[in-house]
Short mmCIF file of C-alpha atoms in Angstrom, two decimals:
data_model
loop_
_atom_site.label_atom_id
_atom_site.label_comp_id
_atom_site.label_asym_id
_atom_site.label_seq_id
_atom_site.Cartn_x
_atom_site.Cartn_y
_atom_site.Cartn_z
CA MET A 1188 16.39 25.75 -2.98
CA THR A 1189 19.26 26.55 -0.54
CA ALA A 1190 22.69 24.81 -0.25
CA ARG A 1191 25.91 24.69 1.20
CA VAL A 1192 28.83 25.84 -1.58
CA LEU A 1193 32.48 24.99 -1.21
CA VAL A 1194 34.44 27.98 -3.20
CA VAL A 1195 37.86 26.87 -3.81
CA ASP A 1196 40.44 29.85 -4.81
CA ASP A 1197 43.67 30.72 -3.64
CA VAL A 1198 43.09 34.40 -4.34
CA ALA A 1199 41.03 36.35 -1.24
CA ILE A 1200 39.02 38.90 -3.81
CA ASN A 1201 37.73 36.02 -5.95
CA VAL A 1202 36.46 34.40 -2.77
CA LYS A 1203 34.65 37.14 -1.49
CA LEU A 1204 33.02 38.18 -5.30
CA LEU A 1205 31.32 34.62 -5.24
CA GLU A 1206 30.76 34.41 -1.51
CA ALA A 1207 28.81 37.77 -2.12
CA ILE A 1208 27.03 36.35 -4.99
CA LEU A 1209 26.14 33.01 -3.42
CA THR A 1210 24.71 34.29 -0.03
CA ALA A 1211 22.60 37.04 -1.85
CA GLU A 1212 20.77 34.14 -2.86
CA TYR A 1213 20.42 32.58 0.16
CA PHE A 1214 23.47 29.72 0.11
CA GLU A 1215 25.79 28.74 2.60
CA VAL A 1216 29.34 29.53 1.83
CA VAL A 1217 32.25 27.18 2.98
CA THR A 1218 35.91 28.37 1.60
CA ALA A 1219 39.36 26.81 1.00
CA SER A 1220 42.37 28.20 -0.62
CA ASN A 1221 43.68 24.66 -2.05
CA GLY A 1222 43.13 21.68 -3.49
CA VAL A 1223 44.11 19.27 -0.09
CA ASP A 1224 41.77 21.57 2.00
CA ALA A 1225 39.22 21.38 -0.48
CA LEU A 1226 39.11 17.38 -0.67
CA GLU A 1227 39.24 17.09 2.93
CA VAL A 1228 36.01 19.62 3.06
CA CYS A 1229 34.21 17.11 0.56
CA ALA A 1230 35.12 14.07 2.08
CA ARG A 1231 33.68 15.26 4.92
CA GLY A 1232 30.41 15.66 3.60
CA GLN A 1233 30.32 19.45 4.25
CA CYS A 1234 28.96 21.05 0.85
CA ASP A 1235 26.65 20.12 -2.03
CA ILE A 1236 28.39 21.91 -4.82
CA VAL A 1237 31.47 22.77 -5.66
CA LEU A 1238 32.99 26.18 -7.40
CA LEU A 1239 36.38 25.39 -8.39
CA ASP A 1240 39.21 27.46 -9.71
CA VAL A 1241 41.93 26.11 -11.76
CA MET A 1242 45.34 27.87 -11.05
CA MET A 1243 46.38 27.35 -7.72
CA PRO A 1244 49.42 26.28 -6.03
CA GLY A 1245 50.37 22.88 -5.06
CA MET A 1246 47.35 20.86 -7.00
CA ASP A 1247 45.66 22.61 -9.37
CA GLY A 1248 42.06 22.49 -9.82
CA PHE A 1249 41.96 19.79 -12.74
CA GLU A 1250 43.60 17.50 -10.30
CA VAL A 1251 41.04 18.27 -7.59
CA CYS A 1252 38.27 17.25 -10.08
CA ARG A 1253 39.40 14.06 -11.08
CA ARG A 1254 40.14 13.32 -7.63
CA LEU A 1255 36.45 14.01 -6.57
CA LYS A 1256 35.28 12.17 -9.37
CA GLN A 1257 37.60 8.97 -8.79
CA ASN A 1258 36.24 8.81 -4.81
CA PRO A 1259 32.84 6.61 -4.63
CA LEU A 1260 32.05 9.32 -1.73
CA THR A 1261 32.37 12.47 -3.86
CA ALA A 1262 31.61 11.07 -7.13
CA GLN A 1263 28.16 12.41 -7.42
CA LEU A 1264 29.14 15.91 -6.17
CA PRO A 1265 28.50 18.45 -8.87
CA VAL A 1266 31.70 20.33 -9.63
CA ILE A 1267 31.90 24.05 -11.46
CA ILE A 1268 35.08 25.14 -12.78
CA VAL A 1269 35.28 28.83 -12.55
CA THR A 1270 38.39 29.99 -13.89
CA ALA A 1271 40.12 32.71 -16.43
CA LEU A 1272 41.12 29.94 -18.39
CA ASP A 1273 39.11 30.73 -21.78
CA GLN A 1274 40.58 28.32 -24.64
CA PRO A 1275 38.74 25.49 -25.68
CA SER A 1276 41.40 22.89 -24.70
CA ASP A 1277 41.22 24.34 -21.18
CA ARG A 1278 37.22 23.66 -21.60
CA LEU A 1279 37.76 19.89 -22.89
CA LYS A 1280 40.15 19.58 -19.74
CA GLY A 1281 37.61 20.40 -17.32
CA LEU A 1282 35.21 18.46 -18.57
CA GLU A 1283 37.46 15.42 -19.06
CA ALA A 1284 38.15 15.29 -15.65
CA GLY A 1285 34.48 15.53 -14.74
CA ALA A 1286 33.57 19.02 -14.09
CA ASP A 1287 29.86 19.54 -14.66
CA ASP A 1288 30.52 22.81 -16.02
CA PHE A 1289 33.29 25.33 -17.19
CA LEU A 1290 32.58 29.24 -16.35
CA THR A 1291 34.86 31.43 -17.34
CA LYS A 1292 35.41 34.52 -15.55
CA PRO A 1293 34.31 37.59 -15.59
CA ILE A 1294 31.09 35.07 -14.30
CA ASN A 1295 27.34 36.04 -15.60
CA GLU A 1296 25.76 35.81 -12.53
CA LEU A 1297 22.69 35.15 -13.82
CA ALA A 1298 24.07 32.07 -15.10
CA LEU A 1299 26.16 31.01 -12.37
CA ILE A 1300 23.20 31.19 -10.17
CA THR A 1301 20.68 29.03 -12.45
CA ARG A 1302 23.65 26.59 -13.06
CA VAL A 1303 24.21 26.25 -8.82
CA LYS A 1304 20.47 26.01 -8.63
CA SER A 1305 20.21 23.15 -11.26
CA LEU A 1306 23.03 21.16 -10.10
CA VAL A 1307 21.84 21.46 -6.41
CA ARG A 1308 18.60 20.02 -7.19
CA LEU A 1309 20.09 17.25 -8.74
CA LYS A 1310 22.35 16.48 -6.02
CA ALA A 1311 19.39 16.66 -3.92
CA LEU A 1312 17.73 13.96 -6.15
CA THR A 1313 20.38 11.97 -6.17
CA ASP A 1314 20.88 12.36 -2.28
CA GLN A 1315 17.10 11.00 -1.99
CA TRP A 1316 17.69 7.91 -3.91
CA LEU A 1317 20.74 6.94 -2.26
CA LEU A 1318 18.78 7.55 1.01
CA ARG A 1319 16.43 5.17 -0.22
CA ALA A 1320 18.81 2.57 -1.45
CA GLY A 1321 21.06 3.08 2.06
CA LEU A 1322 20.23 -0.33 3.09
CA SER A 1323 21.71 -1.74 0.28
CA SER A 1324 25.04 -2.81 1.66
CA GLU A 1325 23.50 -4.00 4.75
CA ILE A 1326 21.48 -6.71 2.58
CA GLY A 1327 24.13 -7.55 0.99
CA LEU A 1328 23.37 -5.25 -2.23
CA THR A 1329 25.99 -4.86 -4.90
CA ASP A 1330 27.26 -1.25 -4.49
CA PRO A 1331 25.45 1.07 -6.87
CA PHE A 1332 28.64 2.49 -8.30
CA GLU A 1333 29.94 -0.55 -9.25
CA GLY A 1334 29.26 -1.46 -12.80
CA VAL A 1335 28.60 2.48 -13.84
CA ILE A 1336 32.25 2.49 -15.66
CA ALA A 1337 32.32 -1.18 -16.86
CA SER A 1338 28.87 -0.80 -18.38
CA GLY A 1339 30.60 1.53 -20.97
CA ASP A 1340 30.15 4.92 -21.79
CA HIS A 1341 28.22 4.83 -25.20
CA GLY A 1342 24.72 5.42 -24.95
CA THR A 1343 21.64 5.31 -26.52
CA ILE A 1344 20.70 9.22 -27.26
CA LEU A 1345 17.45 10.79 -29.23
CA LEU A 1346 18.74 13.88 -31.20
CA VAL A 1347 15.91 16.44 -32.12
CA GLU A 1348 17.27 18.38 -34.41
CA ASP A 1349 15.36 19.99 -37.66
CA LYS A 1350 18.92 21.50 -39.08
CA ASP A 1351 20.05 18.88 -41.53
CA SER A 1352 23.55 20.15 -42.11
CA ARG A 1353 23.80 20.17 -37.80
CA ARG A 1354 21.99 16.92 -37.58
CA ALA A 1355 24.27 15.15 -39.74
CA ARG A 1356 27.16 16.45 -38.18
CA ILE A 1357 26.09 15.74 -34.42
CA THR A 1358 25.09 11.93 -35.36
CA GLN A 1359 28.39 11.39 -37.20
CA SER A 1360 30.44 12.48 -34.62
CA LEU A 1361 28.49 10.41 -31.75
CA VAL A 1362 28.45 7.49 -33.93
CA GLU A 1363 32.04 7.36 -34.28
CA ALA A 1364 32.26 7.51 -30.68
CA GLY A 1365 30.39 4.59 -30.06
CA HIS A 1366 26.76 5.74 -29.44
CA HIS A 1367 23.58 4.47 -30.88
CA VAL A 1368 21.64 7.36 -32.34
CA ASP A 1369 18.29 7.72 -33.14
CA VAL A 1370 17.06 11.39 -34.99
CA GLU A 1371 13.83 13.14 -35.03
CA THR A 1372 12.81 16.09 -36.44
CA ASP A 1373 9.31 16.37 -35.41
CA PRO A 1374 9.20 17.27 -31.45
CA GLN A 1375 5.78 15.62 -30.93
CA GLU A 1376 6.83 12.42 -32.53
CA ALA A 1377 10.07 12.82 -30.27
CA LEU A 1378 8.23 12.73 -27.19
CA PHE A 1379 6.20 9.58 -28.24
CA ARG A 1380 9.69 8.00 -29.16
CA VAL A 1381 11.17 9.03 -25.78
CA ILE A 1382 8.18 7.63 -23.67
CA GLU A 1383 8.57 4.32 -25.70
CA GLY A 1384 12.08 4.16 -25.85
CA THR A 1385 14.96 3.46 -23.28
CA HIS A 1386 17.40 6.15 -24.07
CA ASP A 1387 20.19 7.10 -21.74
CA LEU A 1388 20.09 10.88 -23.07
CA VAL A 1389 17.78 13.71 -25.21
CA ILE A 1390 19.68 15.94 -27.24
CA VAL A 1391 17.23 19.19 -27.80
CA SER A 1392 18.11 22.03 -30.42
CA LEU A 1393 16.51 25.28 -28.92
CA ASP A 1394 15.83 26.78 -32.39
CA LEU A 1395 13.24 24.46 -33.92
CA ALA A 1396 11.73 25.42 -36.63
CA ASP A 1397 8.01 26.34 -35.43
CA PHE A 1398 8.04 24.75 -31.96
CA ASP A 1399 9.83 25.65 -28.68
CA GLY A 1400 12.61 23.25 -27.89
CA LEU A 1401 11.77 24.37 -24.22
CA ARG A 1402 8.22 22.83 -24.11
CA LEU A 1403 9.52 19.72 -25.28
CA CYS A 1404 11.88 19.47 -22.41
CA SER A 1405 9.28 20.43 -19.98
CA GLN A 1406 6.91 17.89 -21.14
CA ILE A 1407 9.87 15.30 -21.14
CA ARG A 1408 10.30 16.67 -17.12
CA SER A 1409 6.64 16.41 -16.61
CA LEU A 1410 6.10 12.47 -17.37
CA GLU A 1411 6.87 9.82 -14.33
CA ARG A 1412 8.63 7.46 -16.86
CA THR A 1413 10.96 10.32 -18.35
CA ARG A 1414 11.73 12.72 -15.01
CA LEU A 1415 15.37 11.04 -14.76
CA LEU A 1416 16.06 11.16 -18.48
CA PRO A 1417 19.01 13.64 -18.59
CA ILE A 1418 18.48 16.18 -21.30
CA LEU A 1419 21.32 18.29 -22.98
CA VAL A 1420 20.08 21.27 -24.93
CA ILE A 1421 21.80 23.12 -27.76
CA ALA A 1422 22.01 26.98 -28.20
CA GLN A 1423 22.79 29.91 -29.89
CA SER A 1424 24.86 32.72 -28.24
CA ASP A 1425 21.79 35.07 -28.25
CA GLN A 1426 19.73 32.50 -26.40
CA THR A 1427 21.35 32.99 -23.17
CA HIS A 1428 18.06 33.62 -21.26
CA ARG A 1429 16.34 30.90 -22.92
CA LEU A 1430 18.90 28.41 -22.06
CA VAL A 1431 19.07 29.73 -18.09
CA ARG A 1432 15.36 29.13 -18.27
CA GLY A 1433 16.26 25.63 -19.96
CA LEU A 1434 18.20 25.18 -16.57
CA ASP A 1435 15.27 26.32 -14.60
CA LEU A 1436 13.05 23.59 -16.11
CA GLY A 1437 15.20 21.07 -15.30
CA VAL A 1438 17.51 20.52 -18.65
CA ASN A 1439 20.67 18.99 -17.30
CA ASP A 1440 23.27 20.15 -19.72
CA TYR A 1441 24.04 22.41 -22.80
CA LEU A 1442 26.44 23.27 -25.58
CA MET A 1443 26.82 26.35 -27.59
CA ALA A 1444 26.80 26.56 -31.31
CA PRO A 1445 29.05 26.55 -33.17
CA ILE A 1446 29.31 22.80 -31.55
CA ASP A 1447 33.00 21.85 -30.49
CA THR A 1448 32.92 18.48 -31.19
CA ASN A 1449 34.92 17.00 -28.15
CA GLU A 1450 33.33 19.19 -25.69
CA MET A 1451 29.80 17.55 -26.82
CA LEU A 1452 31.39 13.83 -26.71
CA ALA A 1453 32.79 15.42 -22.72
CA ARG A 1454 29.46 16.41 -21.77
CA VAL A 1455 27.61 13.55 -23.46
CA ARG A 1456 29.81 11.08 -21.60
CA THR A 1457 29.36 12.86 -17.98
CA GLN A 1458 25.18 12.52 -18.95
CA VAL A 1459 25.34 8.89 -19.85
CA ARG A 1460 27.43 7.67 -17.08
CA ARG A 1461 25.33 9.76 -14.37
CA HIS A 1462 21.99 8.44 -15.98
CA ARG A 1463 23.25 4.66 -15.67
CA PHE A 1464 24.13 5.45 -11.88
CA MET A 1465 20.67 6.98 -11.54
CA GLU A 1466 18.97 3.63 -13.01
CA ARG A 1467 21.22 1.62 -10.98
CA LEU A 1468 20.68 3.40 -7.89
CA ARG A 1469 17.03 3.61 -8.42
CA ASP A 1470 16.78 -0.45 -9.10
CA SER A 1471 18.92 -0.86 -6.05
CA ALA A 1472 16.32 1.24 -4.13
CA HIS A 1473 13.45 -0.69 -5.45
CA LEU A 1474 15.42 -4.05 -4.82
CA THR A 1475 16.07 -3.07 -0.91
CA MET A 1476 12.47 -2.36 -0.43
CA GLU A 1477 11.14 -5.04 -2.15
CA MET A 1478 13.37 -7.09 0.11
CA ALA A 1479 12.10 -5.62 3.19
CA ILE A 1480 8.46 -6.99 2.64
CA THR A 1481 9.70 -10.29 1.03
CA ASP A 1482 10.95 -13.64 2.39
CA GLY A 1483 14.15 -14.49 0.51
CA LEU A 1484 13.34 -18.40 0.84
CA THR A 1485 10.11 -18.61 -0.74
CA GLY A 1486 9.69 -15.36 -2.18
CA LEU A 1487 6.20 -14.80 -0.29
CA HIS A 1488 5.56 -11.58 1.43
CA ASN A 1489 6.79 -11.39 4.73
CA ARG A 1490 5.50 -10.86 8.31
CA ARG A 1491 6.46 -7.25 8.07
CA TYR A 1492 4.27 -6.95 4.93
CA LEU A 1493 1.32 -8.83 6.86
CA GLU A 1494 1.41 -6.35 9.37
CA ARG A 1495 1.28 -3.24 7.10
CA HIS A 1496 -1.77 -4.73 4.99
CA LEU A 1497 -3.87 -7.00 6.95
CA ALA A 1498 -5.40 -3.66 8.72
CA GLY A 1499 -6.12 -2.37 5.66
CA LEU A 1500 -8.02 -5.37 4.27
CA VAL A 1501 -9.77 -5.65 7.45
CA ASP A 1502 -10.90 -2.18 7.44
CA GLN A 1503 -11.93 -2.16 4.05
CA ALA A 1504 -14.13 -5.14 4.48
CA SER A 1505 -15.53 -3.63 7.37
CA GLN A 1506 -16.69 -0.40 5.54
CA ARG A 1507 -17.85 -2.54 2.41
CA GLN A 1508 -19.35 -4.88 4.89
CA ARG A 1509 -18.00 -7.70 2.97
CA PRO A 1510 -16.70 -11.12 3.96
CA LEU A 1511 -12.91 -11.73 4.83
CA SER A 1512 -11.31 -14.61 5.92
CA LEU A 1513 -8.06 -15.73 7.52
CA LEU A 1514 -6.04 -19.05 7.53
CA ILE A 1515 -2.94 -19.81 9.57
CA LEU A 1516 -1.06 -22.90 8.33
CA ASP A 1517 1.76 -24.76 10.44
CA ILE A 1518 3.64 -27.66 8.71
CA ASP A 1519 3.19 -30.68 11.19
CA PHE A 1520 6.60 -32.01 12.67
CA PHE A 1521 8.44 -29.62 10.62
CA LYS A 1522 11.36 -29.77 13.22
CA GLN A 1523 11.89 -33.77 12.56
CA VAL A 1524 12.47 -32.79 9.18
CA ASN A 1525 15.26 -30.52 10.01
CA ASP A 1526 16.43 -33.03 12.77
CA THR A 1527 16.45 -36.29 10.69
CA HIS A 1528 17.41 -34.40 6.93
CA GLY A 1529 18.81 -31.32 7.65
CA HIS A 1530 18.23 -27.54 6.94
CA ASP A 1531 18.82 -27.81 3.67
CA ALA A 1532 15.92 -30.32 3.30
CA GLY A 1533 13.73 -28.15 5.36
CA ASP A 1534 14.29 -25.25 3.07
CA ASP A 1535 13.34 -27.66 0.09
CA VAL A 1536 9.67 -28.24 1.74
CA LEU A 1537 9.35 -24.87 2.87
CA ARG A 1538 9.96 -23.36 -1.08
CA GLU A 1539 7.85 -26.54 -2.13
CA PHE A 1540 5.13 -25.84 0.39
CA SER A 1541 4.75 -22.29 -0.61
CA ARG A 1542 4.65 -22.85 -4.40
CA ARG A 1543 1.73 -25.48 -3.67
CA ILE A 1544 -0.11 -22.83 -1.61
CA ARG A 1545 0.14 -20.34 -4.36
CA ARG A 1546 -1.06 -22.78 -6.97
CA THR A 1547 -4.35 -23.39 -4.77
CA VAL A 1548 -5.42 -19.72 -4.04
CA ARG A 1549 -6.47 -17.00 -5.81
CA SER A 1550 -4.35 -13.97 -6.94
CA VAL A 1551 -6.21 -11.71 -5.02
CA ASP A 1552 -5.51 -13.59 -1.78
CA LEU A 1553 -2.82 -12.36 0.40
CA VAL A 1554 -0.02 -15.14 1.24
CA CYS A 1555 2.48 -14.49 3.70
CA ARG A 1556 5.17 -16.32 6.17
CA LEU A 1557 4.66 -15.74 9.05
CA GLY A 1558 7.75 -16.97 9.90
CA GLY A 1559 9.28 -20.42 10.61
CA GLU A 1560 7.04 -23.31 9.37
CA GLU A 1561 3.61 -20.85 9.67
CA PHE A 1562 2.30 -19.18 6.77
CA VAL A 1563 -0.90 -16.89 6.40
CA VAL A 1564 -3.47 -16.61 3.76
CA VAL A 1565 -5.77 -13.83 3.51
CA MET A 1566 -8.78 -14.19 1.47
CA PRO A 1567 -11.13 -10.92 0.90
CA ASP A 1568 -14.58 -11.44 -0.43
CA THR A 1569 -14.52 -15.08 1.55
CA ASP A 1570 -16.84 -16.12 3.87
CA ILE A 1571 -15.68 -19.01 6.53
CA ARG A 1572 -17.90 -21.52 4.38
CA ASP A 1573 -15.59 -21.00 0.97
CA ALA A 1574 -12.79 -20.24 3.33
CA ALA A 1575 -12.79 -23.82 4.71
CA MET A 1576 -13.30 -25.30 0.96
CA VAL A 1577 -9.74 -23.33 0.32
CA GLY A 1578 -8.37 -24.55 3.37
CA GLU A 1579 -9.30 -27.96 2.78
CA ARG A 1580 -7.98 -27.78 -0.76
CA ILE A 1581 -4.63 -26.88 0.49
CA ARG A 1582 -4.38 -29.89 2.93
CA GLU A 1583 -5.20 -32.06 0.49
CA ARG A 1584 -2.92 -30.50 -1.90
CA ILE A 1585 -0.19 -30.75 0.92
CA ALA A 1586 -0.52 -34.24 1.81
CA SER A 1587 -1.61 -35.96 -1.38
CA GLN A 1588 1.81 -35.91 -3.09
CA PRO A 1589 5.26 -36.39 -1.36
CA PHE A 1590 7.99 -33.61 -1.09
CA LEU A 1591 11.28 -34.47 -2.93
CA ILE A 1592 14.66 -33.03 -1.13
CA GLU A 1593 18.12 -33.38 -1.52
CA GLY A 1594 17.92 -32.60 -5.31
CA GLY A 1595 15.17 -34.98 -5.88
CA GLU A 1596 17.01 -37.96 -4.61
CA GLU A 1597 14.71 -38.56 -1.66
CA GLN A 1598 10.97 -37.67 -0.83
CA ILE A 1599 8.98 -37.09 2.35
CA ALA A 1600 5.20 -37.11 3.20
CA ILE A 1601 4.48 -33.59 4.53
CA THR A 1602 1.01 -32.43 6.36
CA VAL A 1603 -0.53 -29.61 7.36
CA SER A 1604 -2.44 -28.22 9.88
CA ILE A 1605 -4.89 -24.96 9.38
CA GLY A 1606 -6.62 -22.54 11.81
CA LEU A 1607 -9.27 -20.50 10.32
CA ALA A 1608 -11.45 -17.45 11.26
CA ALA A 1609 -13.52 -14.85 9.52
CA ARG A 1610 -14.63 -11.28 10.11
CA THR A 1611 -17.52 -11.62 12.40
CA GLY A 1612 -19.41 -8.22 11.27
CA GLY A 1613 -18.46 -6.69 14.29
CA GLY A 1614 -15.64 -4.95 13.64
CA ASP A 1615 -12.84 -7.19 14.20
CA ALA A 1616 -9.17 -5.86 14.26
CA GLN A 1617 -6.40 -7.61 12.49
CA ASP A 1618 -5.39 -8.82 16.24
CA THR A 1619 -8.50 -10.56 16.98
CA LEU A 1620 -8.54 -12.05 13.62
CA LEU A 1621 -5.25 -13.78 13.77
CA ARG A 1622 -5.52 -14.57 17.71
CA ARG A 1623 -8.95 -16.67 17.11
CA ALA A 1624 -7.17 -18.38 13.75
CA ASP A 1625 -4.39 -19.02 16.03
CA ASP A 1626 -6.60 -20.75 18.21
CA ALA A 1627 -8.63 -22.74 15.99
CA LEU A 1628 -4.99 -23.90 14.52
CA TYR A 1629 -4.06 -25.05 18.12
CA LYS A 1630 -7.42 -26.79 18.09
CA ALA A 1631 -6.53 -28.77 14.94
CA LYS A 1632 -3.55 -29.94 16.35
CA ARG A 1633 -4.84 -30.58 19.61
CA GLU A 1634 -7.01 -32.86 17.74
CA GLY A 1635 -4.71 -35.06 15.72
CA ARG A 1636 -3.19 -32.37 12.98
CA ASN A 1637 -3.61 -32.67 9.49
CA ARG A 1638 -7.02 -30.98 9.37
CA VAL A 1639 -8.67 -27.52 8.98
CA SER A 1640 -10.27 -26.16 12.18
CA ALA A 1641 -12.27 -22.94 12.12
CA ALA A 1642 -12.75 -20.72 14.85
CA VAL A 1643 -16.08 -20.16 16.83
CA ALA A 1644 -17.76 -16.98 16.11
#
């Protein structure tokens, strides 16, 4: 996977070295020699990942990273700090600033490229979800960035570790930091717990006895339910190649033994936040898609959904030589309701009208609000005779009981006119079926309303 990498370093030879490594792997490289320029490149969306030096004049790399992570426009941009600093305190400072990783010079080329590819894949996935949820602000949904920090950094974590002493130390540190920790020593049981649970992170040891920890990571990644669940692995110093393989498989982050507690807590915090952001983003995308096909007032499917699915239902009925019928319903004199009682009363009527339709038809029937006071009911495997009976039941249910308006303080009588058409067996298209039902509806209105009229085949 190719991507545009921003290399930020004030030393030209360092820039050239990283540029050569990255271009050999077919990455596109852009450069900046100071923090201000780097922030501008990122704000313009001109990179997919940042390789950031720490020691630069003016603004150092830690501050650049902090500013990137505090800006909602760049908060999800992966940052790898690449520096000559090699003290644990420096690594912790970088991770607490929001960096996704901290690599010390001289750089291990394989580790660098693998980490870049891993983070680029994550960025691409995030961008896909952002694109799917792109209509959120336009339709008034909450910004997916909001609420992630407010939800807290305390997560539910599954620890898969069979070494007693290490398991105890990790659990104690995480619990003291406010996390809830589930512990599992059996990798197979761990997989079941991941599938059935609601964890924010899985921590997997790569030196489990009699089991390959990477296989568990692969299994977690292969399942739809756990595909977005962050995985952090614990590796020994002699397991570099296995770690690289893990990053290729989709592992999100890693810790090298012996574990630095503060580093572990910083990495865990980052993964928990990222998981909650992705969950919120996914929910936002699903809600956006749901709202695109749902009528906000009645909760029924809307005209867009009908147009997309009616053709498929008609084709399916035609191929199977099965009956299919369609009703168009129009509330009689609905304009008078709005003119006399106001639009709030009209909305009350539309909501109650929808509820009565849904209580009358089958769960397999498609009920849509066509627009205004017009509704459509599509009934698979239903011939014109049975459809007429359903239409009459709907008509009776609407007319038999007054509609409550203004919080139940008043009530008004409502009736409905219904036009009915059925597939004739001659390969009716959806437009033909709708037109015939619409013609039948106008016939019902001409004949006095509050009745069901069937189209002539």
